[in-house]
Short mmCIF file of C-alpha atoms and ligand atoms in Angstrom, two decimals:
data_model
loop_
_atom_site.label_atom_id
_atom_site.label_comp_id
_atom_site.label_asym_id
_atom_site.label_seq_id
_atom_site.Cartn_x
_atom_site.Cartn_y
_atom_site.Cartn_z
CA MET A 1 -0.33 -0.19 0.17
CA SER A 2 1.52 3.44 -1.23
CA ALA A 3 1.64 5.99 1.25
CA ILE A 4 -1.09 9.07 1.13
CA THR A 5 -0.55 12.25 1.92
CA ASN A 6 -3.30 14.71 3.07
CA PRO A 7 -2.96 17.99 1.32
CA TRP A 8 -4.01 20.15 3.82
CA THR A 9 -2.68 18.60 7.24
CA THR A 10 0.14 17.26 4.91
CA ARG A 11 -0.19 14.30 7.35
CA THR A 12 0.88 11.10 5.21
CA ARG A 13 -0.69 7.47 6.19
CA SER A 14 1.64 5.24 5.13
CA ALA A 15 1.37 1.01 5.86
CA ALA A 16 5.08 1.60 7.11
CA PRO A 17 4.79 -0.57 11.01
CA SER A 18 5.12 2.04 13.96
CA ALA A 19 8.18 4.55 14.55
CA GLU A 20 9.67 4.55 17.69
CA VAL A 21 8.58 7.79 19.13
CA ARG A 22 10.16 9.74 21.52
CA PHE A 23 9.53 13.71 21.45
CA GLY A 24 5.54 13.46 19.97
CA PRO A 25 2.53 14.65 21.69
CA LEU A 26 2.86 15.77 25.10
CA VAL A 27 -0.79 15.28 25.28
CA GLY A 28 -3.51 14.07 23.33
CA HIS A 29 -7.29 15.44 22.72
CA ARG A 30 -8.14 17.74 25.50
CA GLU A 31 -11.71 17.95 27.04
CA ASP A 32 -10.99 21.51 29.56
CA ASP A 33 -12.16 24.54 29.53
CA ALA A 34 -9.66 26.22 27.33
CA MET A 35 -10.62 23.89 24.92
CA ARG A 36 -14.51 23.49 24.73
CA ARG A 37 -13.92 27.33 24.74
CA PHE A 38 -11.41 26.96 22.01
CA ARG A 39 -13.82 25.12 19.62
CA ARG A 40 -17.02 27.69 20.21
CA TYR A 41 -14.90 30.31 19.04
CA GLY A 42 -15.74 30.31 15.71
CA LEU A 43 -14.55 33.39 14.60
CA GLY A 44 -11.30 34.95 14.88
CA GLN A 45 -8.98 38.41 14.17
CA PHE A 46 -5.58 37.75 13.11
CA ILE A 47 -3.11 41.01 13.45
CA HIS A 48 -0.01 41.74 12.31
CA PHE A 49 1.18 44.63 12.96
CA GLY A 50 5.15 45.45 12.89
CA LEU A 51 8.49 47.14 11.38
CA TYR A 52 6.66 46.07 8.17
CA SER A 53 3.38 48.48 8.37
CA ILE A 54 5.92 50.87 7.66
CA PRO A 55 6.97 50.41 4.30
CA GLY A 56 3.28 48.70 3.31
CA ASN A 57 5.21 46.69 0.42
CA GLU A 58 7.17 49.58 -1.43
CA TRP A 59 10.17 52.12 -0.78
CA HIS A 60 10.23 55.14 -2.66
CA GLY A 61 8.01 54.18 -5.09
CA GLU A 62 9.52 50.72 -5.87
CA ARG A 63 8.33 47.38 -4.67
CA PRO A 64 9.28 43.98 -4.67
CA ALA A 65 8.25 41.92 -7.26
CA SER A 66 6.80 38.63 -5.26
CA LEU A 67 7.17 38.79 -1.57
CA ALA A 68 4.21 39.02 1.22
CA PRO A 69 4.52 42.59 2.44
CA GLU A 70 5.89 41.42 5.68
CA TRP A 71 8.59 39.50 4.07
CA ILE A 72 10.05 42.85 3.07
CA ARG A 73 13.23 42.98 4.61
CA ALA A 74 13.78 39.98 2.45
CA TRP A 75 14.07 42.24 -0.90
CA SER A 76 16.62 41.73 -3.35
CA GLY A 77 17.51 42.17 -6.90
CA PRO A 78 17.92 44.92 -9.12
CA ASN A 79 14.99 46.94 -7.73
CA ALA A 80 16.07 46.52 -3.84
CA PRO A 81 17.22 49.37 -2.29
CA GLU A 82 21.06 50.02 -1.53
CA ASN A 83 21.46 48.62 1.78
CA TRP A 84 18.40 47.71 2.06
CA PRO A 85 18.67 45.05 5.15
CA ASP A 86 20.12 47.48 6.98
CA THR A 87 17.90 50.19 6.05
CA TYR A 88 14.84 47.72 7.23
CA ASP A 89 16.86 47.29 10.03
CA ARG A 90 16.76 51.38 11.25
CA LEU A 91 12.92 50.96 11.04
CA ASN A 92 12.83 50.44 14.88
CA GLU A 93 14.36 54.44 15.26
CA VAL A 94 11.01 55.95 13.32
CA PHE A 95 8.76 53.54 14.87
CA ASP A 96 5.96 55.81 16.34
CA PRO A 97 2.28 55.01 15.30
CA LYS A 98 0.85 58.27 16.97
CA ALA A 99 -2.39 57.04 15.75
CA LEU A 100 -2.75 53.82 17.30
CA ASP A 101 -5.97 53.54 19.92
CA VAL A 102 -6.00 49.72 20.45
CA ARG A 103 -9.09 49.49 22.27
CA GLU A 104 -10.97 50.88 18.78
CA TRP A 105 -9.38 47.76 17.35
CA ALA A 106 -10.83 45.95 19.70
CA ARG A 107 -14.06 46.85 19.24
CA GLN A 108 -14.23 46.65 15.97
CA ALA A 109 -13.16 43.31 16.36
CA LYS A 110 -16.12 43.00 18.99
CA ARG A 111 -18.41 44.47 16.17
CA MET A 112 -16.86 41.88 13.69
CA GLY A 113 -17.84 38.64 16.19
CA ALA A 114 -14.20 38.27 17.03
CA ARG A 115 -14.34 35.51 20.15
CA TYR A 116 -10.11 35.51 19.79
CA VAL A 117 -7.31 37.35 18.54
CA ILE A 118 -4.14 36.29 17.17
CA PHE A 119 -1.79 39.29 17.48
CA THR A 120 1.87 38.91 16.19
CA THR A 121 4.13 39.72 19.34
CA LYS A 122 7.48 39.32 16.76
CA HIS A 123 7.58 38.33 13.13
CA HIS A 124 10.40 37.10 11.10
CA ASP A 125 12.20 40.45 11.42
CA GLY A 126 12.87 39.74 15.21
CA PHE A 127 11.56 43.10 16.20
CA ALA A 128 9.69 42.44 19.70
CA LEU A 129 6.17 44.55 20.11
CA TRP A 130 6.90 44.11 23.99
CA PRO A 131 9.10 45.53 25.54
CA SER A 132 11.86 41.99 26.13
CA VAL A 133 14.44 42.12 28.87
CA HIS A 134 16.40 39.49 26.41
CA SER A 135 16.59 42.21 22.91
CA ASP A 136 17.80 45.37 22.30
CA TYR A 137 15.25 45.16 19.29
CA THR A 138 11.82 45.32 20.94
CA VAL A 139 9.68 48.53 21.34
CA ALA A 140 11.60 49.64 24.32
CA GLN A 141 14.05 50.92 21.69
CA SER A 142 11.68 52.63 19.75
CA PRO A 143 10.57 56.14 19.79
CA CYS A 144 7.01 55.10 21.09
CA GLY A 145 8.16 53.38 23.79
CA ARG A 146 4.70 51.63 24.27
CA ASP A 147 3.96 47.84 25.24
CA PHE A 148 1.55 46.91 21.76
CA VAL A 149 1.10 43.41 22.92
CA GLY A 150 0.01 44.68 27.00
CA GLU A 151 -2.41 47.32 24.93
CA VAL A 152 -3.66 43.96 23.16
CA VAL A 153 -4.06 41.79 25.85
CA ASP A 154 -6.10 44.43 28.35
CA ALA A 155 -7.68 46.17 25.49
CA TYR A 156 -9.03 42.84 24.00
CA THR A 157 -10.01 40.67 27.58
CA ALA A 158 -12.05 44.02 28.38
CA GLU A 159 -13.89 43.30 25.47
CA GLY A 160 -14.70 39.46 25.97
CA ILE A 161 -11.83 38.75 23.52
CA ASP A 162 -9.50 36.33 24.33
CA VAL A 163 -6.12 36.80 23.19
CA PHE A 164 -3.28 34.32 21.57
CA LEU A 165 0.61 35.18 21.22
CA TYR A 166 1.35 34.73 17.48
CA PHE A 167 5.22 33.83 18.02
CA SER A 168 7.77 33.96 14.66
CA VAL A 169 10.49 31.51 15.90
CA LEU A 170 12.77 32.36 12.46
CA ASP A 171 14.42 35.13 13.80
CA TRP A 172 16.18 37.58 11.10
CA HIS A 173 17.19 39.83 13.74
CA HIS A 174 19.35 37.39 15.68
CA PRO A 175 22.76 36.79 15.32
CA GLY A 176 23.23 33.28 16.56
CA TYR A 177 19.84 32.31 14.38
CA THR A 178 21.07 29.57 11.64
CA THR A 179 18.59 28.61 9.03
CA THR A 180 20.58 24.84 8.38
CA VAL A 181 21.77 22.83 11.43
CA PRO A 182 25.66 24.79 12.79
CA VAL A 183 28.10 22.39 12.03
CA ASP A 184 31.02 24.03 13.54
CA GLU A 185 31.62 25.04 17.35
CA VAL A 186 30.78 28.84 16.82
CA GLY A 187 27.69 27.95 14.66
CA ARG A 188 26.72 25.72 17.62
CA ALA A 189 26.87 28.50 20.30
CA GLY A 190 25.14 31.32 18.50
CA TRP A 191 22.42 28.75 18.03
CA GLN A 192 22.75 27.04 21.48
CA ASP A 193 22.40 31.21 22.70
CA PHE A 194 19.44 31.77 19.90
CA LEU A 195 17.85 28.91 21.61
CA GLU A 196 18.16 30.30 25.30
CA TYR A 197 17.15 33.00 24.01
CA THR A 198 13.68 31.82 22.65
CA ARG A 199 12.57 30.25 25.72
CA ALA A 200 13.19 33.08 27.43
CA GLN A 201 11.19 35.40 25.09
CA LEU A 202 8.31 32.69 25.91
CA LEU A 203 8.72 32.72 29.71
CA GLU A 204 8.60 36.05 29.85
CA LEU A 205 5.29 36.53 27.24
CA LEU A 206 3.21 34.31 29.64
CA ASP A 207 4.90 35.69 32.97
CA ARG A 208 3.82 39.50 31.34
CA TYR A 209 0.81 38.40 30.25
CA PRO A 210 -1.26 35.93 32.15
CA ALA A 211 -4.47 36.66 30.05
CA ALA A 212 -2.89 35.78 27.08
CA ARG A 213 -4.65 32.17 26.18
CA GLY A 214 -2.37 30.65 23.42
CA LEU A 215 0.25 30.37 21.38
CA TRP A 216 0.26 30.69 17.99
CA PHE A 217 4.36 29.61 16.55
CA ASP A 218 5.15 30.12 12.82
CA GLY A 219 8.37 29.77 10.83
CA THR A 220 9.45 26.58 12.75
CA TRP A 221 10.12 25.06 9.36
CA ASP A 222 13.95 25.78 9.20
CA ALA A 223 16.21 22.80 9.55
CA SER A 224 17.96 23.47 12.36
CA TRP A 225 14.70 24.26 14.47
CA VAL A 226 13.61 20.61 13.08
CA ALA A 227 16.74 18.93 14.45
CA SER A 228 16.35 20.57 18.16
CA HIS A 229 13.57 18.13 18.47
CA GLU A 230 14.71 17.36 22.03
CA PHE A 231 14.81 20.94 22.92
CA THR A 232 11.27 21.93 21.82
CA TYR A 233 9.92 18.87 23.39
CA ARG A 234 10.96 20.09 26.77
CA LEU A 235 10.28 23.34 26.41
CA GLU A 236 6.82 22.70 25.31
CA GLN A 237 6.55 20.74 28.24
CA GLU A 238 7.56 23.79 30.46
CA LEU A 239 5.06 26.23 28.94
CA ARG A 240 2.63 23.81 29.79
CA GLU A 241 3.55 23.55 33.45
CA ARG A 242 4.02 27.54 33.77
CA ARG A 243 0.50 28.05 32.43
CA PRO A 244 -1.89 24.88 32.99
CA GLY A 245 -4.49 25.18 30.34
CA LEU A 246 -2.76 27.23 27.88
CA ILE A 247 -3.41 25.92 24.08
CA ILE A 248 -0.45 25.67 21.54
CA GLY A 249 -0.91 24.62 17.94
CA SER A 250 0.56 21.44 16.14
CA ARG A 251 3.20 24.30 14.43
CA PHE A 252 5.77 24.40 17.37
CA ARG A 253 7.38 21.37 17.08
CA ASN A 254 8.40 17.61 15.08
CA ASP A 255 9.60 14.32 16.15
CA GLU A 256 13.12 13.41 16.29
CA HIS A 257 12.07 11.93 12.63
CA GLY A 258 11.47 15.29 11.73
CA ALA A 259 7.47 14.79 11.63
CA ARG A 260 5.73 18.23 11.65
CA HIS A 261 2.69 18.66 12.86
CA PHE A 262 2.00 14.78 13.32
CA ASP A 263 4.30 12.60 14.32
CA SER A 264 5.78 10.10 12.56
CA ASN A 265 3.03 7.36 14.17
CA GLY A 266 0.32 9.95 12.77
CA ARG A 267 -0.50 11.72 16.22
CA LEU A 268 -1.41 15.05 16.43
CA LEU A 269 1.02 17.32 18.31
CA GLY A 270 -0.23 20.36 19.63
CA ASP A 271 -3.81 21.30 20.62
CA TYR A 272 -5.48 21.75 17.51
CA GLU A 273 -3.85 21.20 13.80
CA GLN A 274 -2.81 25.01 12.04
CA GLY A 275 -3.02 23.16 8.84
CA ARG A 276 -2.07 25.02 5.59
CA GLU A 277 -3.11 28.63 6.19
CA ARG A 278 -5.28 30.42 3.42
CA LYS A 279 -6.39 26.43 2.95
CA LEU A 280 -8.79 24.79 4.26
CA PRO A 281 -9.63 21.02 4.29
CA SER A 282 -11.76 19.86 1.47
CA ASP A 283 -13.92 17.62 3.77
CA HIS A 284 -14.79 16.56 7.28
CA ALA A 285 -12.94 13.52 7.64
CA MET A 286 -9.84 14.71 6.47
CA LEU A 287 -9.80 15.95 10.36
CA ASP A 288 -9.59 12.64 12.46
CA GLY A 289 -11.69 13.89 14.34
CA HIS A 290 -8.86 17.17 15.41
CA ASP A 291 -9.32 20.85 16.55
CA TRP A 292 -8.22 22.90 14.34
CA ASP A 293 -8.49 27.01 12.70
CA GLY A 294 -7.93 28.43 9.76
CA VAL A 295 -6.50 31.49 9.13
CA MET A 296 -7.01 34.12 6.09
CA THR A 297 -5.70 37.10 4.84
CA ILE A 298 -8.49 39.53 2.98
CA GLY A 299 -6.05 40.08 -0.41
CA PRO A 300 -4.71 36.83 -2.23
CA ASN A 301 -1.19 36.52 0.23
CA ALA A 302 -0.66 39.62 2.29
CA TRP A 303 -0.69 39.60 5.59
CA GLY A 304 1.42 43.27 6.67
CA PHE A 305 0.00 46.34 5.55
CA MET A 306 0.24 46.95 1.94
CA ARG A 307 0.17 50.51 0.63
CA ASP A 308 -1.05 49.70 -2.79
CA THR A 309 -2.96 46.27 -3.52
CA GLY A 310 -3.15 47.19 -7.15
CA ASP A 311 -6.15 44.79 -9.09
CA GLU A 312 -5.55 41.96 -6.60
CA TYR A 313 -8.57 40.13 -5.69
CA GLN A 314 -9.67 41.61 -2.12
CA LYS A 315 -12.21 39.03 -0.32
CA THR A 316 -16.10 40.59 -0.16
CA ALA A 317 -17.56 40.13 2.85
CA ASP A 318 -19.79 37.46 1.02
CA ASP A 319 -16.75 35.29 1.10
CA LEU A 320 -15.50 34.86 3.97
CA ILE A 321 -19.70 34.87 5.48
CA ASP A 322 -19.03 31.45 2.77
CA LEU A 323 -15.63 30.71 4.44
CA LEU A 324 -16.69 31.00 7.48
CA MET A 325 -19.08 28.47 7.63
CA ARG A 326 -17.55 26.18 5.87
CA CYS A 327 -14.98 26.40 8.82
CA ARG A 328 -18.09 26.20 10.92
CA SER A 329 -19.64 22.79 9.09
CA MET A 330 -15.80 21.05 9.98
CA GLY A 331 -16.02 22.20 13.23
CA GLY A 332 -13.23 24.74 12.94
CA ASN A 333 -12.15 28.31 13.14
CA LEU A 334 -12.00 30.92 10.74
CA VAL A 335 -9.34 33.50 11.60
CA VAL A 336 -9.46 36.50 9.35
CA ASN A 337 -6.30 39.22 9.16
CA PHE A 338 -5.85 42.22 9.28
CA GLY A 339 -2.76 44.82 8.55
CA PRO A 340 -2.71 47.92 9.86
CA ASP A 341 -0.26 50.72 8.62
CA GLY A 342 2.70 51.80 9.89
CA GLU A 343 0.45 54.44 11.90
CA GLY A 344 -1.85 51.81 13.38
CA ARG A 345 -4.73 52.29 11.21
CA MET A 346 -6.90 49.69 9.54
CA SER A 347 -8.09 49.85 6.22
CA ALA A 348 -11.24 51.31 5.11
CA TYR A 349 -11.47 48.33 3.30
CA GLU A 350 -11.23 46.30 6.21
CA GLY A 351 -12.57 48.17 8.40
CA ASP A 352 -15.70 47.90 6.06
CA ILE A 353 -14.91 44.29 5.63
CA ALA A 354 -15.28 44.18 9.65
CA GLU A 355 -18.84 45.82 9.95
CA GLN A 356 -20.44 43.87 6.71
CA LEU A 357 -19.17 40.56 8.11
CA GLY A 358 -20.51 41.98 12.03
CA GLY A 359 -23.99 42.34 11.06
CA TRP A 360 -24.07 38.95 9.29
CA VAL A 361 -22.33 37.02 12.36
CA ARG A 362 -25.01 39.16 14.90
CA ALA A 363 -27.97 37.81 13.06
CA ASN A 364 -26.86 34.45 12.32
CA ALA A 365 -25.07 33.86 15.42
CA ASP A 366 -26.51 30.81 16.84
CA ALA A 367 -25.71 28.73 13.88
CA ILE A 368 -21.73 29.87 14.16
CA TYR A 369 -20.75 29.88 17.83
CA ASP A 370 -22.11 26.85 19.89
CA CYS A 371 -22.56 23.98 16.58
CA GLY A 372 -20.52 21.86 14.82
CA HIS A 373 -20.24 19.58 12.82
CA VAL A 374 -23.39 17.51 11.30
CA ASP A 375 -23.53 14.38 9.40
CA ILE A 376 -25.99 15.69 7.18
CA ASP A 377 -25.26 16.30 3.38
CA PRO A 378 -26.98 19.71 2.51
CA THR A 379 -26.50 18.93 -1.46
CA GLY A 380 -25.04 21.40 -2.25
CA VAL A 381 -27.38 24.43 -0.90
CA GLY A 382 -24.70 25.63 1.64
CA TRP A 383 -23.64 24.60 4.94
CA LEU A 384 -24.59 22.70 7.45
CA THR A 385 -24.24 23.60 11.46
CA GLY A 386 -26.16 22.14 14.52
CA ASP A 387 -26.11 20.59 17.40
CA ARG A 388 -28.55 17.59 18.94
CA ASP A 389 -31.36 19.13 18.53
CA ARG A 390 -31.41 22.19 16.18
CA VAL A 391 -29.37 22.26 12.38
CA PHE A 392 -28.54 25.39 10.44
CA LEU A 393 -28.46 25.29 6.60
CA THR A 394 -26.64 28.73 5.29
CA VAL A 395 -27.55 29.24 1.92
CA ILE A 396 -25.07 29.91 -0.08
CA ASN A 397 -26.27 28.60 -2.97
CA ARG A 398 -29.90 29.60 -3.51
CA PRO A 399 -31.64 26.79 -5.71
CA VAL A 400 -33.63 27.82 -8.60
CA THR A 401 -36.40 24.92 -7.96
CA GLY A 402 -37.15 27.26 -4.86
CA VAL A 403 -35.73 23.77 -2.53
CA ALA A 404 -33.24 23.60 -0.38
CA ARG A 405 -33.04 19.99 0.41
CA LEU A 406 -30.96 17.71 2.98
CA ARG A 407 -30.26 14.40 2.57
CA LEU A 408 -30.31 11.58 5.33
CA PRO A 409 -30.11 8.05 5.12
CA ALA A 410 -32.87 6.32 4.76
CA ASP A 411 -32.76 4.88 8.64
CA ALA A 412 -32.03 8.05 10.33
CA SER A 413 -33.46 8.14 13.72
CA ARG A 414 -33.55 12.18 14.47
CA VAL A 415 -34.40 14.08 11.36
CA PRO A 416 -35.76 17.76 11.05
CA VAL A 417 -39.34 18.27 11.93
CA THR A 418 -39.79 22.25 11.94
CA ALA A 419 -38.03 25.23 9.56
CA ARG A 420 -37.91 28.47 9.33
CA LEU A 421 -35.88 31.34 9.00
CA LEU A 422 -33.26 32.11 11.36
CA ALA A 423 -32.68 35.84 11.45
CA SER A 424 -36.71 36.36 10.60
CA GLY A 425 -38.16 33.22 12.57
CA ARG A 426 -40.64 33.34 9.49
CA GLU A 427 -41.73 29.66 9.80
CA LEU A 428 -41.52 27.42 6.38
CA GLU A 429 -42.85 24.36 4.75
CA LEU A 430 -40.95 21.18 4.97
CA ARG A 431 -41.23 18.53 2.67
CA ARG A 432 -40.62 14.57 3.73
CA THR A 433 -38.99 13.20 0.28
CA ASP A 434 -38.89 10.24 -1.22
CA ILE A 435 -37.40 10.30 -4.41
CA GLY A 436 -37.96 6.33 -4.70
CA PHE A 437 -34.82 5.91 -7.02
CA ASP A 438 -33.61 2.63 -6.47
CA LEU A 439 -30.39 1.97 -4.90
CA ASP A 440 -30.73 5.29 -3.11
CA ASP A 441 -30.48 4.89 0.55
CA ALA A 442 -31.26 8.11 1.21
CA ILE A 443 -34.39 10.11 2.20
CA TYR A 444 -34.42 14.21 1.41
CA TYR A 445 -36.15 16.88 3.35
CA ASP A 446 -36.96 19.95 1.32
CA VAL A 447 -37.48 23.52 3.04
CA VAL A 448 -39.61 25.18 0.83
CA ILE A 449 -37.99 28.96 -0.15
CA PRO A 450 -41.23 31.45 -0.84
CA ARG A 451 -40.86 33.20 -3.84
CA ASP A 452 -41.29 36.63 -2.45
CA PHE A 453 -38.29 36.07 0.09
CA THR A 454 -35.63 37.98 -1.05
CA ALA A 455 -31.59 37.87 0.48
CA ASP A 456 -28.55 40.07 -1.14
CA ARG A 457 -26.23 37.23 0.92
CA ALA A 458 -26.13 34.05 2.40
CA PHE A 459 -28.85 33.39 4.99
CA VAL A 460 -29.38 30.83 7.49
CA ILE A 461 -32.68 27.75 7.76
CA GLU A 462 -33.05 26.59 11.10
CA LEU A 463 -34.51 23.04 11.40
CA THR A 464 -35.65 21.53 15.05
CA LEU A 465 -34.91 17.67 14.68
CA GLY A 466 -36.85 15.11 16.00
CA ALA A 467 -37.52 11.54 15.69
CA ALA A 468 -38.14 10.41 12.56
CA PHE A 469 -41.60 9.24 11.17
CA VAL A 470 -42.47 5.43 10.63
CA GLY A 471 -45.32 4.14 8.42
CA VAL A 472 -44.81 4.44 5.15
CA ALA A 473 -45.07 0.59 4.01
CA ASP A 474 -41.83 -1.34 1.98
CA ARG A 475 -43.04 -2.19 -1.08
CA ALA A 476 -40.64 -5.03 -2.38
CA ASP A 477 -38.65 -4.12 -5.14
CA ALA A 478 -38.62 -5.13 -8.68
CA ARG A 479 -36.42 -8.28 -9.30
CA MET A 480 -34.08 -8.47 -12.34
O1 FHN B 501 6.06 33.42 6.71
C1 FHN B 501 5.12 33.56 7.67
C2 FHN B 501 3.89 34.88 6.91
O2 FHN B 501 4.32 36.36 6.84
C3 FHN B 501 2.54 35.07 7.83
O3 FHN B 501 2.78 35.57 9.04
C4 FHN B 501 1.74 33.62 8.33
C5 FHN B 501 0.50 33.90 8.80
O4 FHN B 501 0.28 32.72 9.04
N1 FHN B 501 2.87 32.35 8.44
C6 FHN B 501 4.22 32.48 7.95
C7 FHN B 501 3.97 31.46 6.67
O5 FHN B 501 3.45 30.42 6.94
#
């Protein structure tokens, strides 16, 4: 049997015998309050903010050909400014986002319906957005002299939004950082120094911000980090001991065979799966019961501020509603990214998206937060979420037949018994439809969408579930 790789999780299943794994999972599937809360977040906000927000993907009218804006320090080639990395590294000397009122970000996120925020404490450039005592490249050495991590933790927590701290291990500023496994004494000493600095910064973050609920890791793919599996195993253990209940995603570490996200025996590393970003799993089965979130940009691949988005497609509120409900139908959270400018201002487009999405989320909250995957097929009409007693059909593709059809197994014991529009409460006609199609092991429930009902965006039909009606006589099937 050949190996099969799951395209979202990149987890490979093979027929190979179990490998011996010493540095695999520290904990398994969690059922504590923190994880139950995570499952109900539904919608999150990602914020990429840092020195890269100042150039916003360009410098004196020039821009890199193919880099995400937060990667601009890596700009090279004929149109890169002379001494560009040095120029970039000195942006800390002018970093002073006076317009930034983090409480306004938090209020906007609240109106959007976000229940958690993931904030970049340190991106690949190594610049810390808190006054870390373990670095000389932080907000403390900038004219702003502020602690943005602290401001985010306080402002979002005050709005009832949980905070997760994004932390990039990959670090372009620390002299000991190397992408490859160090081969000589000097390299090894530098790398050891880097590991100690990483550990110290992570413990510092946990100690300074006790209200933060989780760590969201990035930049953990380089061979140097992958080879440090014993160190990362011990560090994860230490972080969990330091903060019981802390949530850590699957990107932090790997096992001793280099398997990332999942160990060599297919066990999840971390509390939930951070699959391929800007992509979503294609079906619920792909998830193998793991918790997960999907992070998404509004443009194609820009996390940090982009001064000019040109003709790049920007996702609309309708796109995001579709993606949100697709995530929820598979039990995951959607995290929408925002990239404020160097002054800390959200763009007008992002502000508008937040308000539009928020309006829809408020009207349809029952279908979003306390719901998970339901094993009923919505026949291409949209996405289904629910619990034991109710299911919610988010209609994305309104059928011209005027009928939204659900497909259930013919022997389902709990079936839809009432239907109504969630936002208005309007009762809808519900029909049990036995198509009588030979070899079809299904029974259908059709909700009639009134012709006079107009909607300019996705809408939700709420169905209550009850005992299946039994009583239609079986007719003998044709012989062949
Ligand atoms: O390289 C980064 C990128 O800049 C951005 O931060 C995203 C967000 O998930 N993560 C990385 C790539 O995986």
